[in-house]
Structure formats: C-alpha cells, structure tokens
Amino acid sequence: MPSRPPRSRTNLYGLGRPGLRRFFEEAGAAPYHADQAFRWLYRLDRLDPSAWTDLPLALRSRILDGARVEEGSIDDRAEAADGTVKCRIALAEGDAVETVLLVQSGRATLCLSTQVGCALGCRFCLTGRMGFLRNLGPGEIVGQVALAKRERALGDGPFNVVLMGMGEPLRNYDAVIEAFRLLTDPEGFGLSHRRITLSTAGLAPEIERLAREPRRPRLAVSLNATTDGIRDRLMPINRRFPIARLREACRVFARETGDGFTFEYVLLAGVNDSDADIARLARIARAHPAKLNLIPFNPVPGQLDFRPTARERTIEIRDRLAAMDVRVAIRWSRGTEARAACGQLAVERGPSSPRAGRGSAPAHGRRP
Ligand code: SF4
C-alpha cells in the first residue's frame, strides 16, 4: 500500500480558485494551471495529480512533492429497504461524520454534515448531545458529495444537496460558503444553486449575512415552537435569538433576496402539537413567504425524552394548516432501519474516528 503523504503538506482538495491560485503561484506556475487543477479536482473527480495530463510533467511532480489531495473515505455504510444509504465518512484530517443518500421518485438527495458534533445543544437532537468537536473544511463538505456520487454512481445527472446533517451550517459560515461555491461552479460540481438547501437552527445575524451573498443556497429555518417559552426549552439558541428576532431575520432574507424559504417544524407529542400551537404556527407561516415542512420525530429509545406525535394527529395537523391557507407538507422519514432517518444517525467510536462519540445527525433541518 502506498504511504500517505504527511499531513503537514497542503491538502489541495477543498481549496477554491483563490486558494489554488495562491498555491500554484507559490510553486512558480501560471495562474491558468490552478484553473486546470480546479477542473480535475471537482469537475472530473481525478484526485491523482500525476493524471492531470494538461499540466507540464515537471509541475505535476512539484505538486506531488509539495501537496496532497485527500477527500476522506467511506469506511462504513448501511442501506435501508427503501434504498436510503447512510455512509460514515472518515475525514482526511481525522474524525468522522455521516452522509445520507436518499433516492425518491428517481430524485437523489445528499444530506451533508458541516461540523463534527454541534454546540447548539437542541434537546431533541443526539448531535447536540455530542457537543462540538470541530468545523469541517470546504473540502470535507464537498468530499461527502464526491464520495457519495461514486458510491451510488449518480453520474452527471442532477441531484439535490441539503446541508442538514451534523452541525449548524451557519456556525461554520466561511467554509460552507466556500463549499457552496465549489458545488455551484460550472467547472466544479456544476450544481444549480437552487438545488442546494441550507438549514439553520436560527442564527439571525448569519441569516441576514447570507441574504447579502451574491448567490446563496435556499434557506430552511428550523422553528419547532411558536412561543419563546417552548422554544427556549427545545433550542437554547432561542435565548440569544428569540422568535421575534429570528422572524425579523427571515423578513430581511426575503426582502433582500426576493426568495421564499421553508420553516421546519419537528412534531413532538404533548410539547408543540396542541391546537393552540397549530393556530400560532399558521399565523407565523402565513406572515412570511414560507412553506412549512412538518417533521415526524424519530425516537431513539433511551436517548431522548420525547415522543413523536401520532400519525393520525400529524395528518390532522397538516390538513388543518392547509385549511388555514398554509403551504404545508409532511416529510415522512426514510431510511429508518439503516438508522439513516433524521435524528437517528450516529457516528460510532472507531479507529478512524478517535474523537467521535455517539451522536445523531440531522435534527434542525430535515431533508426537504
Ligand atoms: S438540531 Fe441542528 S443545531 Fe440543533 S443541536 Fe442538532 S445539529 Fe445542532
């Protein structure tokens, strides 16, 4: 087995055009070689610089001497009967995260993680229980796409990306935006920005910052409660950015971008699913250019003290909201037997993830 290049070398995977240009400039190469490397890395998915045939041989060997190209690797996978695949990704810089591939009605969606663990501590989320370990770099975020594409042979066809896995994407703002650029660059992954959705637990200033980006992913806001009393209890971030402040940021986002967004609402029996909750939820949803996704909670026995709202009640809530002129849908979970459904992902302790404890990935955002 070939030995791995030392970690101290620059990892080219995840560098955007400016980073690659800097690297090539320092290597004494013309800037257009950085653009060629960009295409090999992200468009053509060829990670071995010795195969970058439009670069001079001498330059290729300088790259091999001074850099490494590592995107991580899939070290475990589980598949559910509905075709949902959960992959554990051993990250190039250490630690592990999970990525989920869903295929529904012929449409593939990849659910990506943006942090190892999460600092926000939402009560219904196992990732929150892990605590925060570290941010992912841009290459570790887009590497999940490259690996998942290969795993499922998604080819060049369109697919959707949701930033709803482990972590709060807006707490890792710069890396997430750089990853978004790599995914949408025509010479990169070439995805339409409309195919990428970012879900946040409600970091109001970053939602407003996102609105000012020249291009941005679609926005999903994890609401989950209609009063500050309940939301404070479910999502501690609400104490910093209460519902009124969050809604103000949503208004700024809609005004600045001209785009609508999605409210996500995880239904928890006896906590946020009363008739009074639903009436308030309708008022909030109607006051914004927003659609509403109702998310059935995935219980993890012995791990979290919540129960899911019964299926019949979930349907009744959907119908009531629709009758109140709310654009609403239920996002039933997929991948439950592979523990790939929302709230069920877990990074097990293993040799390639020495710091990873048990956790659950997506809860603040659910796959649309
Ligand atoms: S729901 Fe999202 S923001 Fe909240 S703890 Fe879990 S991963 Fe973090």
Tab-separated table of C-alpha atoms and ligand atoms in Angstrom:
chain	number	residue	atom	x	y	z
A	1	MET	CA	0.000	0.000	0.000
A	2	PRO	CA	1.438	3.424	-0.912
A	3	SER	CA	2.273	5.519	2.138
A	4	ARG	CA	0.118	8.583	2.757
A	5	PRO	CA	1.730	11.993	2.239
A	6	PRO	CA	2.429	13.820	5.506
A	7	ARG	CA	-0.427	15.885	6.961
A	8	SER	CA	1.818	18.946	7.063
A	9	ARG	CA	1.525	19.260	3.288
A	10	THR	CA	-1.243	21.464	1.890
A	11	ASN	CA	-4.373	19.492	1.076
A	12	LEU	CA	-5.465	20.791	-2.320
A	13	TYR	CA	-8.896	19.208	-2.000
A	14	GLY	CA	-11.284	21.879	-0.808
A	15	LEU	CA	-9.247	24.846	-1.988
A	16	GLY	CA	-11.271	27.142	-4.171
A	17	ARG	CA	-9.891	29.048	-7.143
A	18	PRO	CA	-8.172	31.734	-4.990
A	19	GLY	CA	-6.525	29.101	-2.755
A	20	LEU	CA	-5.351	27.040	-5.723
A	21	ARG	CA	-4.030	30.149	-7.461
A	22	ARG	CA	-2.025	31.022	-4.345
A	23	PHE	CA	-0.623	27.505	-4.182
A	24	PHE	CA	0.350	27.476	-7.869
A	25	GLU	CA	1.793	30.966	-7.661
A	26	GLU	CA	3.999	29.863	-4.769
A	27	ALA	CA	5.004	26.844	-6.861
A	28	GLY	CA	6.081	29.270	-9.607
A	29	ALA	CA	3.314	28.180	-12.011
A	30	ALA	CA	0.996	30.283	-14.174
A	31	PRO	CA	-2.496	31.008	-12.762
A	32	TYR	CA	-4.272	29.089	-15.524
A	33	HIS	CA	-2.728	25.891	-14.172
A	34	ALA	CA	-4.724	26.471	-10.976
A	35	ASP	CA	-7.900	26.547	-13.074
A	36	GLN	CA	-6.882	23.295	-14.763
A	37	ALA	CA	-6.315	21.702	-11.358
A	38	PHE	CA	-9.717	23.018	-10.195
A	39	ARG	CA	-11.404	21.208	-13.086
A	40	TRP	CA	-9.540	17.962	-12.438
A	41	LEU	CA	-10.457	18.034	-8.762
A	42	TYR	CA	-14.112	18.966	-8.819
A	43	ARG	CA	-15.452	18.505	-12.325
A	44	LEU	CA	-13.550	15.401	-13.383
A	45	ASP	CA	-13.067	13.875	-9.923
A	46	ARG	CA	-9.460	12.869	-10.653
A	47	LEU	CA	-7.510	13.213	-7.443
A	48	ASP	CA	-4.129	11.949	-8.594
A	49	PRO	CA	-2.072	14.918	-9.837
A	50	SER	CA	0.070	12.589	-11.947
A	51	ALA	CA	-3.043	12.073	-14.133
A	52	TRP	CA	-3.568	15.806	-14.746
A	53	THR	CA	-2.333	15.473	-18.272
A	54	ASP	CA	-2.713	19.087	-19.382
A	55	LEU	CA	-0.212	20.216	-16.734
A	56	PRO	CA	3.522	20.033	-17.532
A	57	LEU	CA	5.177	16.920	-16.126
A	58	ALA	CA	7.617	18.927	-14.036
A	59	LEU	CA	4.768	20.858	-12.421
A	60	ARG	CA	2.892	17.638	-11.668
A	61	SER	CA	5.878	16.262	-9.835
A	62	ARG	CA	6.286	19.550	-7.885
A	63	ILE	CA	2.643	19.186	-6.811
A	64	LEU	CA	3.225	15.590	-5.767
A	65	ASP	CA	6.231	16.690	-3.730
A	66	GLY	CA	4.590	19.661	-2.028
A	67	ALA	CA	0.916	18.856	-1.601
A	68	ARG	CA	-1.607	16.122	-1.010
A	69	VAL	CA	-5.099	15.555	-2.363
A	70	GLU	CA	-7.337	13.873	0.179
A	71	GLU	CA	-11.120	13.975	0.356
A	72	GLY	CA	-11.669	11.335	3.052
A	73	SER	CA	-13.131	7.888	2.538
A	74	ILE	CA	-16.261	5.882	3.230
A	75	ASP	CA	-15.449	3.451	5.996
A	76	ASP	CA	-18.917	2.128	6.739
A	77	ARG	CA	-22.297	2.032	5.063
A	78	ALA	CA	-25.795	0.842	5.876
A	79	GLU	CA	-28.715	0.579	3.490
A	80	ALA	CA	-32.423	0.614	4.296
A	81	ALA	CA	-35.086	-1.276	2.349
A	82	ASP	CA	-36.257	1.970	0.742
A	83	GLY	CA	-32.802	2.450	-0.805
A	84	THR	CA	-31.609	5.127	1.618
A	85	VAL	CA	-27.889	4.731	2.215
A	86	LYS	CA	-26.045	6.040	5.255
A	87	CYS	CA	-22.286	6.391	4.824
A	88	ARG	CA	-19.798	7.023	7.564
A	89	ILE	CA	-17.061	9.227	6.173
A	90	ALA	CA	-13.604	9.070	7.696
A	91	LEU	CA	-12.375	12.629	7.210
A	92	ALA	CA	-8.965	13.312	5.733
A	93	GLU	CA	-7.998	15.455	8.720
A	94	GLY	CA	-9.326	12.943	11.269
A	95	ASP	CA	-12.757	12.374	12.892
A	96	ALA	CA	-15.830	11.071	11.111
A	97	VAL	CA	-19.244	12.302	10.023
A	98	GLU	CA	-22.220	10.735	8.352
A	99	THR	CA	-23.744	11.459	4.986
A	100	VAL	CA	-27.089	10.165	3.801
A	101	LEU	CA	-28.160	9.470	0.218
A	102	LEU	CA	-31.851	9.339	-0.455
A	103	VAL	CA	-33.474	8.484	-3.739
A	104	GLN	CA	-37.155	9.285	-4.003
A	105	SER	CA	-39.152	9.180	-7.230
A	106	GLY	CA	-35.891	8.955	-9.138
A	107	ARG	CA	-34.546	12.117	-7.488
A	108	ALA	CA	-31.345	11.803	-5.476
A	109	THR	CA	-30.694	13.964	-2.440
A	110	LEU	CA	-27.488	14.044	-0.412
A	111	CYS	CA	-27.671	15.175	3.204
A	112	LEU	CA	-24.295	16.594	4.276
A	113	SER	CA	-22.703	17.350	7.619
A	114	THR	CA	-20.914	20.644	8.202
A	115	GLN	CA	-19.441	20.114	11.682
A	116	VAL	CA	-18.279	17.201	13.794
A	117	GLY	CA	-20.843	17.449	16.588
A	118	CYS	CA	-22.677	20.658	17.352
A	119	ALA	CA	-22.509	23.311	20.045
A	120	LEU	CA	-26.160	24.342	19.962
A	121	GLY	CA	-27.483	21.533	22.125
A	122	CYS	CA	-31.054	21.250	20.842
A	123	ARG	CA	-32.848	18.934	23.237
A	124	PHE	CA	-34.363	16.646	20.593
A	125	CYS	CA	-31.072	16.055	18.753
A	126	LEU	CA	-28.404	13.484	19.532
A	127	THR	CA	-25.761	15.514	17.705
A	128	GLY	CA	-26.383	18.217	20.257
A	129	ARG	CA	-25.522	15.703	22.976
A	130	MET	CA	-22.144	15.022	21.354
A	131	GLY	CA	-21.091	18.586	21.930
A	132	PHE	CA	-18.926	20.391	19.404
A	133	LEU	CA	-15.697	18.804	18.206
A	134	ARG	CA	-14.706	20.871	15.185
A	135	ASN	CA	-15.763	22.569	11.975
A	136	LEU	CA	-15.392	20.813	8.646
A	137	GLY	CA	-13.320	22.484	5.938
A	138	PRO	CA	-14.797	23.132	2.479
A	139	GLY	CA	-13.100	20.007	1.086
A	140	GLU	CA	-14.551	17.880	3.856
A	141	ILE	CA	-18.014	19.171	2.989
A	142	VAL	CA	-17.809	18.717	-0.803
A	143	GLY	CA	-15.802	15.499	-0.369
A	144	GLN	CA	-19.008	13.964	1.015
A	145	VAL	CA	-20.644	14.725	-2.333
A	146	ALA	CA	-17.803	13.240	-4.380
A	147	LEU	CA	-17.714	10.088	-2.268
A	148	ALA	CA	-21.476	9.660	-2.255
A	149	LYS	CA	-21.681	10.176	-6.015
A	150	ARG	CA	-19.147	7.421	-6.522
A	151	GLU	CA	-20.871	5.164	-4.017
A	152	ARG	CA	-24.184	5.447	-5.813
A	153	ALA	CA	-22.856	6.079	-9.315
A	154	LEU	CA	-25.050	9.159	-9.571
A	155	GLY	CA	-23.288	10.097	-12.793
A	156	ASP	CA	-23.700	13.570	-14.199
A	157	GLY	CA	-27.447	13.748	-13.600
A	158	PRO	CA	-28.913	16.424	-11.339
A	159	PHE	CA	-29.196	15.773	-7.633
A	160	ASN	CA	-30.039	17.856	-4.607
A	161	VAL	CA	-27.836	18.726	-1.670
A	162	VAL	CA	-29.148	19.579	1.767
A	163	LEU	CA	-26.886	20.975	4.484
A	164	MET	CA	-28.875	19.342	7.237
A	165	GLY	CA	-26.529	16.746	8.664
A	166	MET	CA	-24.439	17.090	11.775
A	167	GLY	CA	-23.769	20.620	12.854
A	168	GLU	CA	-25.138	24.120	12.391
A	169	PRO	CA	-24.001	25.275	8.923
A	170	LEU	CA	-24.143	28.966	9.781
A	171	ARG	CA	-21.743	28.382	12.682
A	172	ASN	CA	-19.210	27.353	10.019
A	173	TYR	CA	-20.133	30.152	7.669
A	174	ASP	CA	-16.982	30.700	5.607
A	175	ALA	CA	-16.316	27.011	4.919
A	176	VAL	CA	-19.962	26.425	3.997
A	177	ILE	CA	-19.977	29.336	1.561
A	178	GLU	CA	-16.707	28.132	0.006
A	179	ALA	CA	-18.213	24.632	-0.331
A	180	PHE	CA	-21.312	26.192	-1.923
A	181	ARG	CA	-19.049	27.918	-4.474
A	182	LEU	CA	-17.292	24.637	-5.309
A	183	LEU	CA	-20.633	22.875	-5.718
A	184	THR	CA	-22.120	25.540	-7.986
A	185	ASP	CA	-19.065	26.483	-10.060
A	186	PRO	CA	-19.686	25.303	-13.662
A	187	GLU	CA	-16.095	23.998	-13.708
A	188	GLY	CA	-16.666	22.398	-10.301
A	189	PHE	CA	-19.617	20.182	-9.421
A	190	GLY	CA	-21.812	22.328	-11.662
A	191	LEU	CA	-24.921	22.190	-9.460
A	192	SER	CA	-27.599	24.838	-9.714
A	193	HIS	CA	-27.751	26.910	-6.537
A	194	ARG	CA	-31.477	26.144	-6.475
A	195	ARG	CA	-30.609	22.511	-5.757
A	196	ILE	CA	-28.805	23.307	-2.512
A	197	THR	CA	-30.659	23.959	0.746
A	198	LEU	CA	-29.121	25.152	3.995
A	199	SER	CA	-30.982	24.547	7.227
A	200	THR	CA	-30.335	26.630	10.323
A	201	ALA	CA	-31.484	26.478	13.915
A	202	GLY	CA	-31.911	30.225	13.704
A	203	LEU	CA	-28.686	32.249	13.793
A	204	ALA	CA	-30.344	35.529	12.939
A	205	PRO	CA	-27.276	37.657	12.065
A	206	GLU	CA	-25.890	34.939	9.782
A	207	ILE	CA	-29.264	34.570	8.030
A	208	GLU	CA	-29.018	38.293	7.241
A	209	ARG	CA	-25.408	37.887	6.136
A	210	LEU	CA	-26.468	35.043	3.855
A	211	ALA	CA	-29.064	37.322	2.306
A	212	ARG	CA	-26.272	39.669	1.237
A	213	GLU	CA	-24.275	36.999	-0.602
A	214	PRO	CA	-24.367	37.414	-4.387
A	215	ARG	CA	-25.580	33.817	-4.641
A	216	ARG	CA	-26.739	31.575	-1.864
A	217	PRO	CA	-28.433	28.260	-1.143
A	218	ARG	CA	-32.110	28.021	-0.399
A	219	LEU	CA	-32.925	28.626	3.247
A	220	ALA	CA	-34.749	26.376	5.705
A	221	VAL	CA	-35.342	27.609	9.244
A	222	SER	CA	-35.901	25.099	11.991
A	223	LEU	CA	-38.693	26.663	14.022
A	224	ASN	CA	-40.110	23.822	16.137
A	225	ALA	CA	-42.038	26.018	18.549
A	226	THR	CA	-44.335	29.021	18.418
A	227	THR	CA	-43.628	30.573	21.828
A	228	ASP	CA	-40.300	31.584	23.323
A	229	GLY	CA	-41.104	29.566	26.435
A	230	ILE	CA	-41.271	26.293	24.481
A	231	ARG	CA	-38.502	27.187	22.047
A	232	ASP	CA	-36.134	28.204	24.848
A	233	ARG	CA	-36.629	24.734	26.265
A	234	LEU	CA	-36.158	22.888	22.956
A	235	MET	CA	-33.477	25.043	21.363
A	236	PRO	CA	-31.179	27.015	23.679
A	237	ILE	CA	-30.155	29.246	20.736
A	238	ASN	CA	-33.603	30.835	21.156
A	239	ARG	CA	-32.383	32.593	24.299
A	240	ARG	CA	-29.938	34.538	22.119
A	241	PHE	CA	-32.207	34.958	19.124
A	242	PRO	CA	-35.834	34.719	20.243
A	243	ILE	CA	-38.638	34.065	17.775
A	244	ALA	CA	-39.267	37.760	17.062
A	245	ARG	CA	-35.564	38.319	16.233
A	246	LEU	CA	-35.485	35.177	14.098
A	247	ARG	CA	-38.581	36.288	12.219
A	248	GLU	CA	-37.031	39.692	11.636
A	249	ALA	CA	-34.005	37.961	10.049
A	250	CYS	CA	-36.378	35.896	7.905
A	251	ARG	CA	-38.064	39.087	6.753
A	252	VAL	CA	-34.684	40.603	5.871
A	253	PHE	CA	-33.769	37.450	3.947
A	254	ALA	CA	-36.999	37.500	1.947
A	255	ARG	CA	-36.799	41.235	1.286
A	256	GLU	CA	-33.126	41.288	0.248
A	257	THR	CA	-33.230	38.145	-1.894
A	258	GLY	CA	-36.785	38.099	-3.207
A	259	ASP	CA	-36.772	34.408	-2.283
A	260	GLY	CA	-39.163	32.457	-0.145
A	261	PHE	CA	-37.906	29.960	2.414
A	262	THR	CA	-39.041	26.952	4.423
A	263	PHE	CA	-39.987	26.628	8.061
A	264	GLU	CA	-39.226	23.189	9.513
A	265	TYR	CA	-41.303	22.002	12.465
A	266	VAL	CA	-40.471	18.775	14.284
A	267	LEU	CA	-43.681	17.487	15.873
A	268	LEU	CA	-43.225	16.390	19.494
A	269	ALA	CA	-46.208	14.848	21.268
A	270	GLY	CA	-47.508	16.986	24.106
A	271	VAL	CA	-44.800	19.612	23.583
A	272	ASN	CA	-45.588	21.591	20.438
A	273	ASP	CA	-48.573	19.895	18.795
A	274	SER	CA	-51.603	21.305	20.643
A	275	ASP	CA	-54.431	23.110	18.848
A	276	ALA	CA	-53.101	26.403	20.244
A	277	ASP	CA	-49.615	25.597	18.858
A	278	ILE	CA	-51.090	24.873	15.450
A	279	ALA	CA	-53.125	28.098	15.397
A	280	ARG	CA	-49.974	30.115	16.254
A	281	LEU	CA	-47.958	28.162	13.707
A	282	ALA	CA	-50.464	29.044	10.988
A	283	ARG	CA	-50.234	32.721	11.884
A	284	ILE	CA	-46.436	32.672	11.740
A	285	ALA	CA	-46.219	30.684	8.497
A	286	ARG	CA	-48.781	32.873	6.723
A	287	ALA	CA	-46.987	36.055	7.726
A	288	HIS	CA	-43.901	35.069	5.710
A	289	PRO	CA	-43.310	33.923	2.121
A	290	ALA	CA	-42.681	30.483	3.572
A	291	LYS	CA	-43.764	26.937	3.111
A	292	LEU	CA	-43.919	24.670	6.116
A	293	ASN	CA	-42.491	21.179	6.472
A	294	LEU	CA	-43.890	19.089	9.320
A	295	ILE	CA	-41.295	16.580	10.502
A	296	PRO	CA	-42.329	13.462	12.401
A	297	PHE	CA	-39.853	12.983	15.247
A	298	ASN	CA	-37.676	9.855	15.114
A	299	PRO	CA	-37.452	8.450	18.605
A	300	VAL	CA	-34.169	6.923	19.688
A	301	PRO	CA	-35.155	4.723	22.645
A	302	GLY	CA	-33.358	5.557	25.852
A	303	GLN	CA	-31.601	8.564	24.334
A	304	LEU	CA	-34.057	11.453	24.302
A	305	ASP	CA	-37.147	12.249	26.364
A	306	PHE	CA	-39.554	12.995	23.539
A	307	ARG	CA	-42.283	11.078	21.780
A	308	PRO	CA	-43.465	11.525	18.215
A	309	THR	CA	-46.893	12.930	17.501
A	310	ALA	CA	-49.189	10.085	16.408
A	311	ARG	CA	-49.503	9.559	12.671
A	312	GLU	CA	-53.233	10.357	12.601
A	313	ARG	CA	-52.689	13.571	14.561
A	314	THR	CA	-49.827	14.525	12.231
A	315	ILE	CA	-52.129	14.170	9.237
A	316	GLU	CA	-54.879	16.097	11.030
A	317	ILE	CA	-52.428	18.927	11.785
A	318	ARG	CA	-51.347	19.036	8.150
A	319	ASP	CA	-54.958	19.198	6.970
A	320	ARG	CA	-55.844	21.909	9.466
A	321	LEU	CA	-52.889	24.029	8.452
A	322	ALA	CA	-53.713	23.582	4.781
A	323	ALA	CA	-57.291	24.684	5.522
A	324	MET	CA	-55.783	27.812	7.117
A	325	ASP	CA	-54.007	28.635	3.827
A	326	VAL	CA	-50.574	27.412	4.878
A	327	ARG	CA	-48.410	25.750	2.219
A	328	VAL	CA	-47.638	22.652	4.222
A	329	ALA	CA	-46.268	19.146	3.681
A	330	ILE	CA	-45.321	16.242	5.927
A	331	ARG	CA	-41.772	14.941	5.443
A	332	TRP	CA	-42.091	11.330	6.476
A	333	SER	CA	-38.815	9.755	7.478
A	334	ARG	CA	-36.924	7.426	5.225
A	335	GLY	CA	-34.112	5.037	5.982
A	336	THR	CA	-35.302	4.122	9.471
A	337	GLU	CA	-33.941	0.577	9.510
A	338	ALA	CA	-30.494	1.765	8.460
A	339	ARG	CA	-30.725	4.343	11.243
A	340	ALA	CA	-30.371	6.876	8.473
A	341	ALA	CA	-33.530	8.802	9.229
A	342	CYS	CA	-33.455	12.238	10.772
A	343	GLY	CA	-32.405	12.090	14.400
A	344	GLN	CA	-31.108	8.556	14.054
A	345	LEU	CA	-27.677	8.961	12.533
A	346	ALA	CA	-24.886	8.009	14.853
A	347	VAL	CA	-21.138	8.201	14.500
A	348	GLU	CA	-19.807	5.212	16.337
A	349	ARG	CA	-16.462	5.263	18.086
A	350	GLY	CA	-13.996	3.608	15.749
A	351	PRO	CA	-10.385	3.571	14.664
A	352	SER	CA	-10.874	6.256	12.049
A	353	SER	CA	-12.895	8.499	14.316
A	354	PRO	CA	-10.984	8.552	17.540
A	355	ARG	CA	-12.805	11.576	18.880
A	356	ALA	CA	-16.277	10.835	17.663
A	357	GLY	CA	-18.792	9.807	20.248
A	358	ARG	CA	-22.308	8.625	19.632
A	359	GLY	CA	-24.474	11.193	18.082
A	360	SER	CA	-27.326	11.815	15.820
A	361	ALA	CA	-27.102	13.860	12.742
A	362	PRO	CA	-29.826	15.930	11.347
A	363	ALA	CA	-32.490	17.341	13.510
A	364	HIS	CA	-32.654	21.076	12.984
A	365	GLY	CA	-33.050	20.646	9.315
A	366	ARG	CA	-34.799	17.796	7.757
A	367	ARG	CA	-34.391	16.727	4.246
A	368	PRO	CA	-36.902	18.531	2.041
B	1	SF4	S1	-30.662	20.274	15.749
B	1	SF4	FE1	-29.023	21.079	14.433
B	1	SF4	S2	-28.367	22.957	15.511
B	1	SF4	FE2	-29.545	21.752	16.999
B	1	SF4	S3	-28.013	20.525	18.091
B	1	SF4	FE3	-28.763	19.279	16.385
B	1	SF4	S4	-27.320	19.645	14.708
B	1	SF4	FE4	-27.044	21.285	16.220
